[in-house]
């Protein structure tokens, strides 16, 4: 029997929860020599595996991976009997761990922590339990689990049923015998899919009520995978290292096969292999783009649906079981043993709640819109208030009386998923904003616990006793978590990852999807940078290195990594022709950009010969003329052509609804300054004069350009103003070159490592202009007269050396009375916004550009008026 703690009890740390997280946390804190008290509402250790005792409950990460790895001796002493162990075996394992390290003596079971309050004076937490105990501690650690707070059934009349009611997440310890019973199961998520085949073996009638069909693949359970065991035998450390630095905490080589471009044979082969393997790590890695590209996801989803149709004999039931309302992987994919086959049994029936919603639970059973069902037992497999439920329920109050519930009313906010501002010395294990439920949690938990233990050790060594994240660091991390989610299909689903299963819960993407490896690196970097983003205090000490650990868009970071791995020579070390060839080669390998209605090539008479142009007309109505945008490609006046910016032009055309005329111009060094600028002006004059022939509305003409193309676009605007024509309605300048001064801070911050480097910019300038010309407004338009220029949209990217000159241009234009919209490309480089189809996070910026373009033009102006006006 555990002795209850007395009122005066004081500990260095309190740990709530005695599952995987709590047990390992206790072990590490003890190693540090701290006094620790553990609590759990459960009667014993185990957490998830203590509560979820329903028949069929198993892990869905293979046991060689779903296991502690912190102690090789522990690994040697335990052998799993199956690939996917059952709940009793996992519970035995956790009991074994608790016994082996004598952890139980520090844990008080059957005790719920009901509140925790921070005392700013004492710098301590006061913890209160359901038994009325009060415990004081310096560090409060919630190891309360992501999937530990069952969701109460939100069904009318749920309390009325007179028969037996069971919850998969609170299953009776003595087990349940359903022999001869009429049983209802409500819910077809992971637990439902595991329990249904086993209940079907006993029940005389089983009716499954399904709201959302789920993707599931066969687990193919059996002995632990031999290849995995062999790898562990040969090199356990290497294997564990690979798991820790993998995407989901299981060693697995990420594929580079794209679903959209792979041949049918390759697609089929990869899918069948994953189906046969029966592992989440395999099925989430069939195509590299399956979680990003809807078309790729559809290919995979359809192959799974085909399997379902091939297993379930009744076509209508099969169709009802086929998930069609969410992309594969946006809800937790399931592993099953005979789940779909179960519906071929004569006594099993599926009720589609989408067609036949439950009206009420009655005394005898369930009433749907069409039928009354009588049951002896109802089993709820209705899931959890995931990730935040247990944390918020435990009534945590931080500094100034602010509760976690209040702070998180609009969604959780954490730094690294580990801490939250305003709650000093309060740690969460696998909190929202950590990889947690998107990973092999054994690996994630060990990493979290090690990080917290390391942090407490470092603090002790430096004489510090409180730690808390800053608001800046926390909001930066939250943004990063959302950015990582936003480039995937995850936010499209009504999943518990989004909080969508709990009525009233804010819709926020809860876990971190950047990967176990990326997350570990971020945590390590925080420590490596002197606990960046944390304020730490101690007697006579107060230190804080504030900052944001990840501010680059995740897909931009991926592109940079990919390019770095290719080891291409720096452009500025090449002759111009070689640099052009390199640019053309990389352009040929990228996605083509969206379809547009029509693409035609032509030539414009330029001041020194013909200039090629390519015209993009949007698809669909209206048939008649549209606003016209004359676009100039980027490439430092040296590189680029009509092909280089083709995907971007297509994208701008489709999004803005304008006719886009992309014009090639003379390049340096063959034609140096001011050739490109003069060509640009000539092109604008010609387009204005020939608007109708181009399908444009006369008088509704804007210019746009990227980088050096934006330079000549805005120079053309200055020249048009000076020449009193043609009329230009607006200019869009994407990461423009507007000055030759290379001393601005953005050159210092971003001058190396982000594709456009200081060295490359210098190379461009040297090819284009003589130093004496670089102050000329036709080269450095920021230095010109800016009065009377058209409305302007400037895109400035965070990681662009040109960022500050773009911002300076915006301010200077504004000061000159020009309406300006400054669009910040948050987390982007000079090039990434233009990477259509590759950098998904650039899409909102391009949408903003398109909106700016549309706003340049008087909407729905009849053609006759436009003609009169021009
Ligand atoms: C059916 C099921 C299958 C799963 N399979 C896998 C799998 O195969 N692979 C995988 O990686 N993950 C799986 N998970 C996720 C699983 O939750 C984690 O792997 C892991 O067990 C979590 O451990 P934990 O210690 O963090 O939390 P838990 O195991 O959830 O333990 C938390 C404990 O905290 C206690 N607690 C909470 N609040 C309080 C309070 N206020 N006072 C006192 N005690 C409190 C709870 O009683 C609970 O015992 C599964 C989850 C479920 C439900």
GROMACS .gro file of N, CA, C and O in nm, residues 241-255 281 284-285 287-289 291-292 435-440 443-444 484-485 487-488 512-520 554 558 561:
model
  188
  241UNK      N    1   1.969   0.483  -3.288
  241UNK     CA    2   2.008   0.615  -3.337
  241UNK      C    3   1.925   0.653  -3.461
  241UNK      O    4   1.872   0.763  -3.472
  242UNK      N    5   1.912   0.555  -3.551
  242UNK     CA    6   1.835   0.581  -3.673
  242UNK      C    7   1.688   0.611  -3.639
  242UNK      O    8   1.626   0.696  -3.703
  243UNK      N    9   1.635   0.541  -3.539
  243UNK     CA   10   1.496   0.566  -3.499
  243UNK      C   11   1.481   0.709  -3.446
  243UNK      O   12   1.388   0.781  -3.481
  244UNK      N   13   1.577   0.748  -3.364
  244UNK     CA   14   1.569   0.882  -3.303
  244UNK      C   15   1.579   0.992  -3.409
  244UNK      O   16   1.528   1.100  -3.390
  245UNK      N   17   1.649   0.963  -3.516
  245UNK     CA   18   1.667   1.065  -3.620
  245UNK      C   19   1.584   1.034  -3.744
  245UNK      O   20   1.619   1.073  -3.855
  246UNK      N   21   1.474   0.964  -3.723
  246UNK     CA   22   1.384   0.935  -3.836
  246UNK      C   23   1.263   1.028  -3.830
  246UNK      O   24   1.247   1.103  -3.734
  247UNK      N   25   1.177   1.018  -3.931
  247UNK     CA   26   1.060   1.107  -3.934
  247UNK      C   27   0.958   1.072  -3.828
  247UNK      O   28   0.901   1.158  -3.763
  248UNK      N   29   0.930   0.940  -3.810
  248UNK     CA   30   0.823   0.905  -3.716
  248UNK      C   31   0.872   0.819  -3.599
  248UNK      O   32   0.792   0.765  -3.526
  249UNK      N   33   1.002   0.808  -3.584
  249UNK     CA   34   1.053   0.732  -3.470
  249UNK      C   35   1.069   0.584  -3.499
  249UNK      O   36   1.082   0.503  -3.408
  250UNK      N   37   1.067   0.550  -3.627
  250UNK     CA   38   1.093   0.412  -3.671
  250UNK      C   39   1.191   0.423  -3.788
  250UNK      O   40   1.163   0.499  -3.881
  251UNK      N   41   1.303   0.350  -3.783
  251UNK     CA   42   1.400   0.365  -3.892
  251UNK      C   43   1.333   0.330  -4.025
  251UNK      O   44   1.274   0.224  -4.039
  252UNK      N   45   1.340   0.422  -4.116
  252UNK     CA   46   1.273   0.401  -4.245
  252UNK      C   47   1.328   0.504  -4.343
  252UNK      O   48   1.332   0.621  -4.312
  253UNK      N   49   1.371   0.454  -4.457
  253UNK     CA   50   1.426   0.544  -4.558
  253UNK      C   51   1.310   0.618  -4.626
  253UNK      O   52   1.224   0.555  -4.689
  254UNK      N   53   1.302   0.752  -4.615
  254UNK     CA   54   1.191   0.820  -4.682
  254UNK      C   55   1.203   0.805  -4.834
  254UNK      O   56   1.312   0.819  -4.889
  255UNK      N   57   1.092   0.775  -4.897
  255UNK     CA   58   1.096   0.757  -5.043
  255UNK      C   59   1.102   0.892  -5.113
  255UNK      O   60   1.060   0.993  -5.058
  281UNK      N   61   0.466   0.274  -4.070
  281UNK     CA   62   0.585   0.337  -4.130
  281UNK      C   63   0.589   0.313  -4.280
  281UNK      O   64   0.642   0.395  -4.355
  284UNK      N   65   0.262   0.508  -4.469
  284UNK     CA   66   0.272   0.655  -4.476
  284UNK      C   67   0.387   0.699  -4.565
  284UNK      O   68   0.412   0.817  -4.582
  285UNK      N   69   0.456   0.600  -4.624
  285UNK     CA   70   0.574   0.632  -4.705
  285UNK      C   71   0.564   0.568  -4.844
  285UNK      O   72   0.664   0.537  -4.905
  287UNK      N   73   0.427   0.717  -5.115
  287UNK     CA   74   0.469   0.826  -5.204
  287UNK      C   75   0.520   0.943  -5.120
  287UNK      O   76   0.463   0.973  -5.015
  288UNK      N   77   0.621   1.009  -5.172
  288UNK     CA   78   0.677   1.122  -5.098
  288UNK      C   79   0.577   1.236  -5.085
  288UNK      O   80   0.582   1.314  -4.991
  289UNK      N   81   0.485   1.244  -5.181
  289UNK     CA   82   0.395   1.360  -5.183
  289UNK      C   83   0.253   1.326  -5.135
  289UNK      O   84   0.161   1.405  -5.152
  291UNK      N   85   0.105   1.319  -4.856
  291UNK     CA   86   0.040   1.403  -4.756
  291UNK      C   87   0.038   1.550  -4.796
  291UNK      O   88  -0.006   1.636  -4.722
  292UNK      N   89   0.090   1.577  -4.916
  292UNK     CA   90   0.097   1.717  -4.961
  292UNK      C   91   0.011   1.742  -5.083
  292UNK      O   92  -0.045   1.849  -5.100
  435UNK      N   93   0.585   1.613  -3.158
  435UNK     CA   94   0.545   1.512  -3.257
  435UNK      C   95   0.448   1.408  -3.200
  435UNK      O   96   0.359   1.360  -3.270
  436UNK      N   97   0.465   1.372  -3.076
  436UNK     CA   98   0.373   1.286  -2.999
  436UNK      C   99   0.293   1.188  -3.083
  436UNK      O  100   0.347   1.091  -3.135
  437UNK      N  101   0.164   1.216  -3.101
  437UNK     CA  102   0.074   1.118  -3.163
  437UNK      C  103   0.105   1.090  -3.311
  437UNK      O  104   0.049   0.998  -3.369
  438UNK      N  105   0.192   1.171  -3.371
  438UNK     CA  106   0.231   1.144  -3.509
  438UNK      C  107   0.358   1.062  -3.515
  438UNK      O  108   0.422   1.053  -3.620
  439UNK      N  109   0.397   1.007  -3.401
  439UNK     CA  110   0.524   0.936  -3.399
  439UNK      C  111   0.511   0.808  -3.317
  439UNK      O  112   0.408   0.783  -3.255
  440UNK      N  113   0.617   0.730  -3.323
  440UNK     CA  114   0.633   0.620  -3.228
  440UNK      C  115   0.657   0.687  -3.093
  440UNK      O  116   0.762   0.746  -3.069
  443UNK      N  117   0.974   0.655  -2.862
  443UNK     CA  118   1.093   0.732  -2.898
  443UNK      C  119   1.073   0.879  -2.861
  443UNK      O  120   1.162   0.943  -2.803
  444UNK      N  121   0.956   0.932  -2.889
  444UNK     CA  122   0.930   1.073  -2.856
  444UNK      C  123   0.936   1.097  -2.706
  444UNK      O  124   0.989   1.197  -2.660
  484UNK      N  125   0.403   2.399  -4.045
  484UNK     CA  126   0.432   2.260  -4.085
  484UNK      C  127   0.302   2.188  -4.121
  484UNK      O  128   0.296   2.111  -4.217
  485UNK      N  129   0.198   2.214  -4.044
  485UNK     CA  130   0.069   2.151  -4.073
  485UNK      C  131   0.008   2.205  -4.202
  485UNK      O  132  -0.050   2.131  -4.281
  487UNK      N  133   0.123   2.306  -4.483
  487UNK     CA  134   0.167   2.259  -4.615
  487UNK      C  135   0.122   2.116  -4.641
  487UNK      O  136   0.146   2.062  -4.748
  488UNK      N  137   0.060   2.054  -4.542
  488UNK     CA  138   0.009   1.918  -4.560
  488UNK      C  139  -0.143   1.924  -4.578
  488UNK      O  140  -0.205   2.030  -4.568
  512UNK      N  141   0.302   1.832  -3.380
  512UNK     CA  142   0.406   1.884  -3.469
  512UNK      C  143   0.434   1.780  -3.576
  512UNK      O  144   0.471   1.666  -3.544
  513UNK      N  145   0.419   1.821  -3.702
  513UNK     CA  146   0.432   1.722  -3.809
  513UNK      C  147   0.564   1.737  -3.885
  513UNK      O  148   0.586   1.670  -3.986
  514UNK      N  149   0.653   1.819  -3.832
  514UNK     CA  150   0.782   1.838  -3.900
  514UNK      C  151   0.872   1.717  -3.891
  514UNK      O  152   0.975   1.711  -3.960
  515UNK      N  153   0.838   1.620  -3.804
  515UNK     CA  154   0.920   1.499  -3.794
  515UNK      C  155   0.991   1.490  -3.661
  515UNK      O  156   1.027   1.591  -3.601
  516UNK      N  157   1.008   1.366  -3.617
  516UNK     CA  158   1.079   1.337  -3.492
  516UNK      C  159   1.223   1.391  -3.501
  516UNK      O  160   1.277   1.449  -3.407
  517UNK      N  161   1.283   1.373  -3.619
  517UNK     CA  162   1.422   1.418  -3.638
  517UNK      C  163   1.432   1.570  -3.632
  517UNK      O  164   1.516   1.625  -3.562
  518UNK      N  165   1.342   1.636  -3.705
  518UNK     CA  166   1.348   1.783  -3.709
  518UNK      C  167   1.318   1.840  -3.571
  518UNK      O  168   1.377   1.939  -3.528
  519UNK      N  169   1.227   1.775  -3.502
  519UNK     CA  170   1.190   1.822  -3.368
  519UNK      C  171   1.309   1.807  -3.272
  519UNK      O  172   1.342   1.898  -3.197
  520UNK      N  173   1.370   1.691  -3.278
  520UNK     CA  174   1.487   1.666  -3.191
  520UNK      C  175   1.595   1.771  -3.218
  520UNK      O  176   1.656   1.826  -3.127
  554UNK      N  177   0.877   2.540  -4.354
  554UNK     CA  178   0.937   2.406  -4.357
  554UNK      C  179   0.969   2.356  -4.497
  554UNK      O  180   1.071   2.289  -4.518
  558UNK      N  181   1.326   2.250  -4.668
  558UNK     CA  182   1.348   2.122  -4.738
  558UNK      C  183   1.416   2.146  -4.873
  558UNK      O  184   1.506   2.073  -4.912
  561UNK      N  185   1.777   2.222  -4.820
  561UNK     CA  186   1.851   2.098  -4.786
  561UNK      C  187   1.876   2.017  -4.912
  561UNK      O  188   1.985   1.963  -4.934
   0.00000   0.00000   0.00000
